[in-house]
Amino acid sequence: MRLRPSSIAFVGIGLAAAGFAATFLDAALLRERGAPHLEARGTLAARLGLTDLALFTEARYTRHPSQADLHSAFQDHPVALEHFPTGSLLPPPAPLIAHYERLDRKTAAPD
Amino acid sequence: MNAWIEKQRHLIDFTLASLARRRTKNFGLLLVYTLLVFVLASVALYTHALRQEAAQVLKQSPEIILQRMVAGRHDLIPPGYIEKIGRIRGVQAIEGRLWGYYYDPVVKANYTFMAPAAEAVRPGTLTVGPAVARSRGLAPGNTISFRAYSGKLFSFTVAGVLPHSSELVSADLVLMSEADFRAFFAYPAGHHTDIALSVANPLEVRNVAAKLAAVLPDSRPILREEVLRTYASVFDWREGIVLALLSAAIFAFAILAWEKASGLSAEEKREIGILKAIGWETGDIIKMKLWEGGLISFTAFLVGFIAAYVQVFRFGAPLFEPVLKGWSVLYPRFELVPAIDSLQVATLFFFTVFPYMAAVLVPIWRAAITDPDAAMRS
């Protein structure tokens, strides 16, 4: 018996949907397997008092972005490009690039 | 019900036969569509997992870190500060921390040297992070020398290597005893890098920070929630950067899909004309085209998402890893714990499947209501 195209399509989509559901199952399994490691990372962070991830180690303000001096990630200028590649992907703090109303235009006579 | 199902199946049979007639064109569209879902889903899955990881690990970091600022820069905590803080109500534990950076010219990488109060490291020995051990080829029992900033050479024995599973937070760590740390960096006695505080009542953290700022005006308290917010915004920003870079590709696909879905070819118009002439109703034609759009977009979404999941969580995201994680000389090797945000998946589904189906619908409705004779002649 020759299969109808719709049957083939349903089987294909059914398999893909099963695969989609399997990703959630697989994620749950991997989460369960990784839970002790995650716990260990948290415990180490608590024991040593770690505050940052060791992702970007080339400069102090990228190794510890949360502990860096105020403005140090953009130390040359609030919106200047960074010398290090990872720094160029950190946003400047929002208040630094907020636009305020220019008050100089409101003065009647120049100060 | 059976008759309805049978009718839909016939419509799908016809749709698939019609798609097969323009095999190359439709397969190309499906491929590009799948690729787009794959890229978007990879970025979303990866950044969400990284954000979750940072939040999970750093939720156990100190509640408040107190730095001293001198001329706008981080400076050492002099003796007497810890005693002053001890008098603030609500502070449960105070710990002066000792840590700093060391540039190793051998591998051209920065290490984080630390003298942990909670960990007993014997003088003359080190416990190193996994990435340090890898880059310098160290194993327990080996000896390693570092030239201090004073010019003096210090030799240490490696007592242990931190576990690989903790690499995300400990890749570049070098743990040493307090005496070694003070001697190596020529730290003045009684001084600390910063102070870690724990607060008894979590609701009091902000009040304690305000009191700290009042008692020690030259200090800068950094709250744990600020640390967590920093990481959330770093990965949001990275996700945004990747999406901004991909926006050209997304727009190109949108144009391609719109062109394919909304602009009917002469052949398709003729086909619709013939179908109407042999008795198909306008509703049937619309249903047929909806099936066509649905089959293509749904297949692309499912296949693209599965491929993205496998790429990110089973193969370690080789395609987007450098942009989303960042890079450096000492790079941690770690396996991300999968975290799938259902809302994110639903949003991806909505924005990839529905616009295509909507783009299919309008022109087909316009063509389906025209006179068959006119449709066939045009």
XYZ file of C-alpha atoms in Angstrom:
489
model
C 0.000 0.000 0.000
C 1.345 3.404 -0.993
C 1.444 5.964 1.826
C -0.416 9.206 1.245
C 1.739 12.389 1.356
C -0.346 13.656 4.290
C 0.482 10.506 6.273
C 4.199 11.025 5.615
C 3.867 14.698 6.647
C 2.048 13.770 9.861
C 4.688 11.175 10.735
C 7.440 13.736 10.021
C 5.820 16.491 12.061
C 4.948 14.003 14.799
C 8.591 12.956 15.007
C 9.734 16.587 15.058
C 7.187 17.387 17.804
C 8.438 14.376 19.780
C 11.987 15.681 19.324
C 10.835 19.104 20.542
C 9.285 17.535 23.646
C 12.438 15.445 24.100
C 14.556 18.613 24.356
C 12.588 19.591 27.483
C 13.018 16.083 28.915
C 16.717 16.097 28.078
C 17.074 19.530 29.680
C 15.427 18.218 32.862
C 17.791 15.224 32.888
C 20.878 17.384 32.321
C 19.664 19.788 35.008
C 19.334 16.908 37.440
C 22.793 15.626 36.519
C 24.335 19.095 36.734
C 22.598 20.062 39.998
C 25.408 18.794 42.301
C 28.003 20.715 40.239
C 25.872 23.852 40.317
C 25.492 23.411 44.062
C 29.276 22.957 44.379
C 29.890 26.175 42.431
C 27.479 28.041 44.694
C 29.088 26.569 47.824
C 32.561 27.564 46.612
C 31.296 31.086 45.848
C 29.820 31.262 49.360
C 32.935 29.808 51.048
C 35.423 32.053 49.281
C 33.083 35.035 49.055
C 33.290 35.129 45.251
C 31.310 37.860 43.569
C 31.939 37.313 39.863
C 32.191 34.696 37.136
C 35.712 34.012 35.838
C 34.663 34.603 32.242
C 36.706 37.671 31.277
C 40.080 37.724 32.987
C 42.063 40.228 30.963
C 41.365 43.368 32.990
C 40.192 44.025 36.537
C 36.977 45.692 35.458
C 36.050 42.767 33.223
C 37.173 40.059 35.676
C 35.089 41.589 38.457
C 32.548 43.849 36.706
C 30.479 44.064 39.881
C 33.456 45.183 42.006
C 35.130 47.592 39.587
C 35.571 51.285 40.406
C 32.587 53.393 39.482
C 32.867 54.332 35.774
C 35.953 52.147 35.320
C 34.455 49.985 32.578
C 34.230 53.177 30.529
C 37.070 54.998 32.168
C 38.088 57.164 29.230
C 34.633 58.437 28.451
C 31.158 57.196 29.399
C 30.410 55.963 25.883
C 33.981 55.475 24.622
C 34.923 52.174 23.054
C 36.894 49.853 25.256
C 40.466 48.681 24.742
C 39.555 45.076 25.503
C 37.116 43.045 23.448
C 34.970 41.964 26.353
C 34.750 45.494 27.722
C 33.309 46.705 24.447
C 30.326 44.435 25.076
C 29.500 45.853 28.508
C 26.912 48.611 28.538
C 27.707 51.949 30.163
C 25.501 52.637 33.202
C 22.209 54.138 32.030
C 22.457 57.368 34.114
C 25.727 58.214 32.375
C 24.172 58.356 28.955
C 20.840 59.852 29.998
C 20.044 63.089 28.243
C 19.156 66.001 30.427
C 17.485 69.188 29.410
C 19.905 71.931 28.480
C 19.506 74.673 31.007
C 21.853 77.135 29.288
C 19.217 77.939 26.658
C 16.787 79.073 29.337
C 18.949 81.793 30.836
C 17.979 85.275 29.720
C 21.499 86.609 29.717
C 24.718 84.647 29.357
C 26.270 83.837 32.718
C -15.844 14.637 12.098
C -14.334 11.875 9.958
C -15.466 13.638 6.805
C -13.840 16.868 8.022
C -10.552 15.066 8.779
C -10.640 13.309 5.425
C -11.211 16.646 3.671
C -8.250 18.223 5.480
C -6.082 15.253 4.584
C -6.994 15.630 0.917
C -6.155 19.330 1.150
C -2.771 18.476 2.704
C -2.133 15.820 0.024
C -2.835 18.417 -2.635
C -0.716 21.063 -0.860
C 2.265 18.724 -0.586
C 1.960 17.751 -4.251
C 1.818 21.448 -5.142
C 4.895 22.156 -2.980
C 6.732 19.260 -4.575
C 6.171 20.770 -8.018
C 8.315 23.761 -6.962
C 10.636 21.543 -4.974
C 13.896 23.546 -5.092
C 12.278 26.881 -4.291
C 10.256 25.561 -1.365
C 13.074 23.458 0.019
C 15.364 26.520 -0.109
C 12.782 28.563 1.783
C 12.362 25.828 4.407
C 16.140 25.618 4.834
C 16.608 29.371 5.311
C 13.584 29.517 7.627
C 14.960 26.641 9.749
C 18.374 28.313 9.867
C 16.825 31.557 11.108
C 14.909 29.777 13.903
C 18.096 27.864 14.735
C 20.140 31.048 15.130
C 17.503 32.905 17.167
C 16.804 29.885 19.392
C 20.537 29.263 19.949
C 21.088 32.836 21.137
C 17.990 32.763 23.358
C 18.779 29.358 24.900
C 22.428 30.134 25.492
C 22.030 33.531 27.099
C 19.138 32.361 29.250
C 21.182 29.397 30.549
C 24.166 31.665 31.239
C 21.967 34.218 33.025
C 20.401 31.484 35.149
C 23.827 30.047 35.953
C 25.146 33.436 37.107
C 22.011 34.022 39.200
C 22.179 30.569 40.798
C 25.890 30.694 41.635
C 26.118 34.312 42.731
C 23.023 34.238 44.925
C 25.387 32.816 47.555
C 27.942 35.621 47.221
C 28.360 38.036 50.178
C 25.314 40.207 50.920
C 27.353 43.408 51.058
C 30.903 44.132 49.924
C 32.316 47.350 51.303
C 35.035 49.094 49.324
C 36.924 52.220 50.296
C 37.225 54.904 47.655
C 40.100 57.358 47.411
C 39.924 59.982 44.651
C 37.232 57.931 42.943
C 39.265 54.725 42.921
C 39.162 51.539 44.944
C 41.694 51.668 47.809
C 42.791 49.446 50.708
C 40.714 49.294 53.902
C 42.863 50.670 56.734
C 42.790 49.260 60.300
C 39.849 50.435 62.427
C 37.155 50.172 59.743
C 36.053 46.685 60.755
C 35.611 47.827 64.374
C 33.498 50.797 63.243
C 31.219 48.517 61.182
C 30.858 46.113 64.105
C 28.878 48.750 65.947
C 26.170 48.923 63.249
C 23.041 47.036 64.264
C 21.939 44.238 61.913
C 25.432 43.219 60.782
C 25.864 39.528 61.544
C 29.379 38.745 60.327
C 32.274 40.888 59.108
C 35.232 39.564 57.189
C 38.159 41.533 55.814
C 39.003 40.058 52.396
C 42.433 39.847 50.831
C 42.592 39.496 47.082
C 44.307 41.078 44.124
C 45.429 40.591 40.556
C 48.684 39.207 39.250
C 49.792 39.340 35.617
C 51.724 36.230 34.653
C 54.070 37.154 31.777
C 54.738 33.449 31.044
C 51.242 32.810 29.671
C 50.275 36.505 29.310
C 47.260 36.040 31.578
C 45.863 37.634 34.723
C 45.287 35.561 37.836
C 43.173 36.446 40.849
C 45.236 35.869 43.999
C 43.226 35.388 47.135
C 43.865 34.622 50.798
C 40.559 33.050 51.876
C 39.621 33.331 55.535
C 37.410 30.240 55.363
C 40.001 28.005 53.699
C 43.141 26.937 55.526
C 46.000 27.104 53.012
C 49.379 26.163 54.496
C 52.092 28.828 54.119
C 54.305 28.135 51.119
C 51.576 26.258 49.275
C 48.920 27.223 46.733
C 45.567 25.889 45.621
C 45.078 26.841 41.974
C 42.073 27.130 39.714
C 41.638 24.570 36.902
C 42.479 27.036 34.083
C 45.686 28.142 35.849
C 46.685 24.500 36.306
C 45.985 23.819 32.631
C 47.831 26.842 31.248
C 50.924 26.315 33.443
C 50.779 22.493 33.359
C 50.474 22.225 37.144
C 49.580 19.230 39.281
C 49.565 18.790 43.080
C 53.152 18.573 44.331
C 54.634 20.776 41.567
C 56.574 23.917 42.411
C 55.867 27.251 40.773
C 57.566 30.627 41.091
C 56.054 34.077 40.654
C 57.980 37.339 40.568
C 56.225 39.779 42.891
C 55.621 43.430 41.963
C 58.520 44.236 44.334
C 60.856 42.220 42.061
C 61.392 39.404 44.567
C 60.895 35.818 43.409
C 58.513 33.646 45.480
C 58.305 29.857 45.135
C 55.245 27.861 46.117
C 54.235 24.213 46.126
C 50.899 23.382 44.528
C 48.846 21.708 47.263
C 45.751 21.150 45.170
C 43.716 22.086 42.112
C 40.131 23.305 42.511
C 37.558 20.936 40.958
C 36.802 21.260 37.254
C 33.089 21.542 38.001
C 33.708 24.901 39.722
C 35.684 26.337 36.794
C 33.094 28.967 35.919
C 33.854 30.823 39.149
C 37.361 29.602 39.912
C 39.243 29.317 36.588
C 41.898 31.944 37.385
C 41.973 31.673 41.184
C 45.215 31.190 43.122
C 44.514 30.612 46.814
C 47.331 31.227 49.293
C 47.805 31.800 53.008
C 47.346 35.258 54.488
C 51.061 35.506 55.413
C 52.118 34.620 51.847
C 49.614 37.054 50.370
C 50.817 39.951 52.542
C 54.473 39.129 51.815
C 53.912 38.683 48.060
C 52.019 41.932 47.507
C 53.861 43.805 50.323
C 50.450 44.501 51.889
C 50.638 46.753 54.948
C 49.719 44.917 58.179
C 46.083 45.283 59.239
C 44.954 46.439 55.784
C 42.400 44.564 53.691
C 41.264 44.724 50.059
C 37.599 45.062 50.985
C 35.120 43.879 53.583
C 32.409 41.224 53.164
C 29.374 41.622 55.400
C 26.460 39.361 56.096
C 23.221 40.835 57.366
C 20.889 38.899 59.669
C 17.644 40.114 58.101
C 17.599 40.233 54.268
C 15.060 43.072 54.394
C 17.562 45.153 56.365
C 20.336 45.002 53.727
C 19.509 48.394 52.232
C 19.250 50.039 55.651
C 22.605 48.588 56.678
C 24.149 49.854 53.414
C 22.753 53.338 54.115
C 24.154 53.243 57.663
C 27.534 52.119 56.322
C 27.621 55.015 53.884
C 26.783 57.400 56.777
C 29.357 55.990 59.209
C 32.097 55.597 56.582
C 31.502 58.345 53.991
C 34.501 57.268 51.872
C 33.108 53.756 51.451
C 31.065 52.226 48.671
C 28.754 49.364 49.631
C 28.011 46.894 46.808
C 24.888 44.822 47.448
C 24.395 41.268 46.256
C 21.317 42.334 44.306
C 23.535 44.812 42.410
C 25.953 41.993 41.570
C 23.088 39.875 40.263
C 21.708 42.829 38.292
C 25.132 43.476 36.762
C 25.269 39.936 35.393
C 21.700 39.975 34.161
C 22.424 43.174 32.230
C 25.770 41.907 30.873
C 24.103 38.877 29.287
C 21.054 40.873 28.167
C 23.476 43.216 26.453
C 25.388 40.384 24.828
C 22.152 38.806 23.588
C 21.171 42.198 22.197
C 24.520 42.639 20.440
C 24.213 39.252 18.727
C 20.621 39.944 17.716
C 21.657 43.374 16.419
C 24.376 41.738 14.320
C 21.857 39.198 13.099
C 19.187 41.785 12.383
C 20.398 42.174 8.774
C 19.924 38.429 8.236
C 16.528 38.537 9.972
C 15.366 41.389 7.723
C 16.712 39.608 4.638
C 14.686 36.548 5.589
C 11.615 38.647 6.329
C 11.855 40.140 2.832
C 12.363 36.701 1.266
C 9.464 35.171 3.201
C 7.185 38.127 2.500
C 8.080 38.017 -1.179
C 7.465 34.283 -1.332
C 4.322 34.310 0.755
C 2.653 37.496 -0.405
C 3.605 37.782 -4.058
C 1.889 34.995 -5.918
C 3.624 33.805 -9.058
C 1.708 33.654 -12.346
C 1.817 29.884 -12.093
C 0.201 29.938 -8.635
C -2.472 32.387 -9.834
C -3.264 30.116 -12.765
C -3.456 27.150 -10.403
C -5.967 28.984 -8.227
C -7.979 29.915 -11.304
C -8.110 26.287 -12.435
C -9.075 25.087 -8.948
C -11.940 27.579 -8.826
C -13.022 26.665 -12.345
C -13.281 22.977 -11.400
C -15.423 23.781 -8.396
C -13.153 24.585 -5.408
C -14.568 27.125 -3.036
C -12.683 30.220 -1.884
C -12.622 28.759 1.647
C -10.966 25.562 0.397
C -8.233 27.505 -1.378
C -7.542 29.573 1.717
C -7.454 26.410 3.837
C -5.045 24.794 1.406
C -2.679 27.777 1.540
C -2.965 27.945 5.327
C -1.892 24.319 5.478
C 1.017 25.160 3.195
C 2.168 28.069 5.409
C 1.534 26.082 8.574
C 3.449 23.011 7.423
C 6.479 25.044 6.308
C 6.634 27.339 9.345
C 5.862 24.642 11.925
C 8.461 22.261 10.476
C 11.040 25.064 10.366
C 10.296 26.001 13.992
C 10.511 22.438 15.332
C 13.639 21.442 13.386
C 15.363 24.796 14.054
C 14.646 24.627 17.794
C 15.806 21.014 18.155
C 19.031 21.781 16.224
C 19.627 24.845 18.431
C 19.112 22.837 21.619
C 21.518 20.104 20.487
C 24.078 22.701 19.400
C 23.924 24.652 22.662
C 23.584 21.973 25.324
C 25.055 18.885 23.680
C 27.911 20.402 21.642
C 28.724 23.442 23.820
C 27.506 26.117 21.371
C 30.638 26.298 19.175
C 28.972 28.818 16.842
C 28.042 31.563 19.327
C 30.244 30.791 22.306
C 32.915 33.475 21.667
C 30.412 36.322 21.397
C 28.049 35.279 24.144
C 30.584 34.220 26.749
C 33.437 36.545 25.868
C 36.994 35.331 25.543
C 40.323 35.737 27.278
C 43.692 34.011 27.581
C 42.559 31.966 30.576
C 39.218 30.689 29.523
C 37.025 28.508 31.732
C 35.790 25.253 30.255
C 32.333 24.539 31.540
C 29.144 22.749 30.623
C 26.056 24.868 30.938
C 23.151 23.488 32.902
C 20.176 23.714 30.507
C 17.483 26.181 31.416
C 14.624 26.658 28.951
C 12.345 29.604 29.448
C 8.889 28.527 28.209
C 7.845 32.135 27.666
C 10.914 32.713 25.487
C 10.079 29.589 23.421
C 6.466 30.721 23.080
C 7.627 34.187 21.958
C 9.970 32.632 19.404
C 7.128 30.430 18.152
C 4.776 33.379 17.871
C 7.239 35.595 16.023
C 8.448 32.956 13.588
C 5.270 30.996 12.768
C 2.438 33.537 12.847
C 3.875 36.327 10.653
C 4.518 33.818 7.870
C 1.000 32.406 8.038
C -0.424 35.930 8.048
C 1.720 36.856 5.040
C 0.351 33.828 3.171
C -3.261 34.630 3.916
C -3.805 38.136 2.492
C -2.710 37.650 -1.160
C -4.326 34.240 -1.403
C -7.630 35.656 -0.241
C -7.323 38.411 -2.855
C -6.516 35.884 -5.602
C -9.188 33.457 -4.447
C -12.017 35.978 -4.701
C -11.130 36.999 -8.277
C -12.964 35.534 -11.226
C -11.405 32.188 -12.302
C -11.363 33.301 -15.919
C -9.416 36.491 -15.033
C -7.062 34.534 -12.739
C -6.259 32.012 -15.467
C -5.730 34.707 -18.116
C -3.434 36.808 -15.898
